[in-house]
Coordinates of C-alpha atoms in Angstrom, one line a residue:
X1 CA 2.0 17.4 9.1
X2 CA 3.4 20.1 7.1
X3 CA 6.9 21.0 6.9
X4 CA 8.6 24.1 8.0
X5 CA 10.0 24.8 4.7
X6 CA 6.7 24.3 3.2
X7 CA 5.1 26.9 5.7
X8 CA 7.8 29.1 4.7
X9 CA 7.4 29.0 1.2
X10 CA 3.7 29.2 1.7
X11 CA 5.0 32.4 3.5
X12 CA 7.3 34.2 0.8
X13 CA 4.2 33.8 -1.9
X14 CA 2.1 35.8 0.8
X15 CA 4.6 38.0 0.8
X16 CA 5.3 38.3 -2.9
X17 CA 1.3 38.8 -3.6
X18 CA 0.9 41.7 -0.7
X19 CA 4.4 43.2 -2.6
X20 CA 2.6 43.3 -6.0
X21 CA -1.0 44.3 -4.6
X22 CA 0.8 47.1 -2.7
X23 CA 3.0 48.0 -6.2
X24 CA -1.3 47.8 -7.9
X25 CA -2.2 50.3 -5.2
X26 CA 0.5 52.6 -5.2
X27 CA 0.4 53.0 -8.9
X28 CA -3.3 52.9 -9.4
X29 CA -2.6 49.7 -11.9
X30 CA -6.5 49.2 -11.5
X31 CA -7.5 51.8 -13.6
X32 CA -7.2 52.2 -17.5
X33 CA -4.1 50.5 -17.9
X34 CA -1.6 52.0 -20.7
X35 CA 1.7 50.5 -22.3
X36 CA 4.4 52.0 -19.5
X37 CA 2.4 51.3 -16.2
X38 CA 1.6 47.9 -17.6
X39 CA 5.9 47.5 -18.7
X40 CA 6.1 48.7 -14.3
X41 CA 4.2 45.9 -13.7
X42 CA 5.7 43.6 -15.6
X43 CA 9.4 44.6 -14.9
X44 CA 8.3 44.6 -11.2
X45 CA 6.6 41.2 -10.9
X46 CA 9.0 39.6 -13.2
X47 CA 12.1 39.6 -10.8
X48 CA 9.3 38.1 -8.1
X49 CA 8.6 35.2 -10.3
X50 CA 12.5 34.0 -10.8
X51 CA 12.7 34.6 -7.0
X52 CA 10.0 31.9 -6.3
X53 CA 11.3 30.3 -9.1
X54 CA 14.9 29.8 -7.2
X55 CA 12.8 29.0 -4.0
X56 CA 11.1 26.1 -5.4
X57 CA 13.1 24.8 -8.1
X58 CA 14.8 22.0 -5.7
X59 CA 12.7 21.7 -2.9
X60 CA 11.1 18.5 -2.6
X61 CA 7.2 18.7 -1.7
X62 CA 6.6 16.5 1.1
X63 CA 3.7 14.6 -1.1
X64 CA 1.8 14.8 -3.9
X65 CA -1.2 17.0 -2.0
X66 CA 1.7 19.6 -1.2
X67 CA 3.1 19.8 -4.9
X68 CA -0.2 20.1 -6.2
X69 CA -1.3 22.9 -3.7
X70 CA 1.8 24.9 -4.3
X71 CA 1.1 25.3 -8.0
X72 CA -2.4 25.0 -8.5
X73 CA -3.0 28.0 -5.7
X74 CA 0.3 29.8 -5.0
X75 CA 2.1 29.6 -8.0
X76 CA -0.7 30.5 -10.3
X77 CA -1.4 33.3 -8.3
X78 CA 2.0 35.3 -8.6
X79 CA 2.1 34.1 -12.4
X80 CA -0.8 35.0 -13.2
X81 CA -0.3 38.9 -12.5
X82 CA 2.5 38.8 -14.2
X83 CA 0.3 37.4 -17.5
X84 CA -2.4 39.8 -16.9
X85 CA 0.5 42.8 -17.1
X86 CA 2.1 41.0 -20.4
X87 CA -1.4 40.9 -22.4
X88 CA -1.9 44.4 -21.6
X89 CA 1.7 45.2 -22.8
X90 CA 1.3 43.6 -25.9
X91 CA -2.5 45.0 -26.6
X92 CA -1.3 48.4 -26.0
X93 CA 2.3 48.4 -27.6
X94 CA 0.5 46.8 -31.2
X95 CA -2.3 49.4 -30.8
X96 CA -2.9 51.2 -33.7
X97 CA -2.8 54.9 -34.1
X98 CA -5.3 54.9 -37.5
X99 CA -8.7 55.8 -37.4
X100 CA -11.3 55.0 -34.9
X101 CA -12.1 52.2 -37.3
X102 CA -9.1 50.5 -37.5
X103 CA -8.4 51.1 -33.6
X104 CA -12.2 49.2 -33.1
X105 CA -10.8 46.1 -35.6
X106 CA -8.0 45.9 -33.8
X107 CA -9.7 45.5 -30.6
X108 CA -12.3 43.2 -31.9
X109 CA -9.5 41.3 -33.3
X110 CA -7.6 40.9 -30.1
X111 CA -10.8 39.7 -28.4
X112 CA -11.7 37.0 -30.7
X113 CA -8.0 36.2 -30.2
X114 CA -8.2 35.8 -26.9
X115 CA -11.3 34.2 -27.2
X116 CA -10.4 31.4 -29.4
X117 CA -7.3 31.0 -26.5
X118 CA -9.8 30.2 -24.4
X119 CA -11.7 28.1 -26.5
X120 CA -8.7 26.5 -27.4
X121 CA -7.9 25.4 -23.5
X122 CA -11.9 25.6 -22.1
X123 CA -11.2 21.7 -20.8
X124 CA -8.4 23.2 -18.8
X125 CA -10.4 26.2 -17.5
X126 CA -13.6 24.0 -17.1
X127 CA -11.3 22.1 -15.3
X128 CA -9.7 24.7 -13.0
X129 CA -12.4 26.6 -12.5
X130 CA -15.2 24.1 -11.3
X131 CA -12.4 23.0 -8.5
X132 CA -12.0 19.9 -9.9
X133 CA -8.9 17.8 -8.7
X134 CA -9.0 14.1 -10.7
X135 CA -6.3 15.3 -13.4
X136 CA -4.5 17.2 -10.8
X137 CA -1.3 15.1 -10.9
X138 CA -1.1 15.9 -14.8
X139 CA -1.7 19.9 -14.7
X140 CA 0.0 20.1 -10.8
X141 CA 3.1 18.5 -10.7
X142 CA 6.4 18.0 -11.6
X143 CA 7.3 15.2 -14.0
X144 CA 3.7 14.0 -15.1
X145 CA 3.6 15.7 -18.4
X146 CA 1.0 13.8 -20.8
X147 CA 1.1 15.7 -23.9
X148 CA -2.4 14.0 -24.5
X149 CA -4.0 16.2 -22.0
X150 CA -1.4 19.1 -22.1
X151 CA -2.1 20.1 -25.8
X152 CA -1.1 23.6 -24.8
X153 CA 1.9 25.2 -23.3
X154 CA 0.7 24.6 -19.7
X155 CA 2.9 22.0 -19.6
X156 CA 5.8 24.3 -20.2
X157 CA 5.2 26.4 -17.1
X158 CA 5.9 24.2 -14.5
X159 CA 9.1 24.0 -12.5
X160 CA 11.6 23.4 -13.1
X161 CA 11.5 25.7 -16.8
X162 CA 12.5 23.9 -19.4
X163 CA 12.3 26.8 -21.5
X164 CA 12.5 30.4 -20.4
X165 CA 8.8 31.5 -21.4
X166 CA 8.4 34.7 -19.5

């Protein structure tokens, strides 16, 4: 049986996600994206995050399947947006304004840059992405950090924050 607060905060992440994909609409967000509407998006999902943040911090999951849930599928979905906005932030505001040239290396650059991120973590996204759940209680909940499988940061932006990432 699932708890009412559960169902509630289940609730106030649908609401947080229709907020943002309402914010995407009204300001076209899907399009090119350059440095100010990406900064919008940030400073508008931002405060959303430390709300769910507040929400969560203390509440007690009713099991494991429930803690894992909430941050494998909710949570990752909010923060996520929020990442997405950042990256294009910080691509835009180090763009160069040299030649076409320079503007292409830098782009290239970023790429392989976020390439090798994702080469760095591809056991993770391999992981997440086939819908796997066996390491679930090390990437999806609270107080199971094993820095031999968390080589990354991941470990860092789980609830409650240890350090103020974002």
């Amino acid at each position: 049986m699932v708890s009412m607060e559960y169902v509630a905060i289940k609730s106030y992440v649908s609401k947080l996600l229709f907020q943002i994909q309402t914010e995407i609409n009204i300001s076209n967000s899907d399009e090119c994206i350059k440095i100010d509407r990406a900064l919008h998006m940030m400073r508008f999902i931002r405060p959303l995050c430390d709300e769910l943040r507040k929400h969560t911090v203390n509440y007690q999951f009713r099991d494991e399947a429930e803690e894992i849930y909430f941050f494998k599928e909710l949570k990752s979905e909010v923060l996520s947006k929020y990442m997405y906005y950042n990256k294009i932030y910080v691509i835009e505001s180090k763009f160069p304004t040299g030649s076409e040239v320079v503007q292409k290396e830098y782009l290239y650059n970023e790429l392989n840059s976020l390439t090798f991120y994702f080469s760095r973590n591809l056991d993770f996204y391999e992981y997440y992405r086939s819908k796997s759940t066996y390491l679930d209680r090390y990437y999806f909940t609270r107080n199971q950090n094993d820095l031999r499988i968390c080589t990354d940061s991941s470990h860092i932006d789980k609830d409650p924050f240890i350090f103020k990432r974002i």
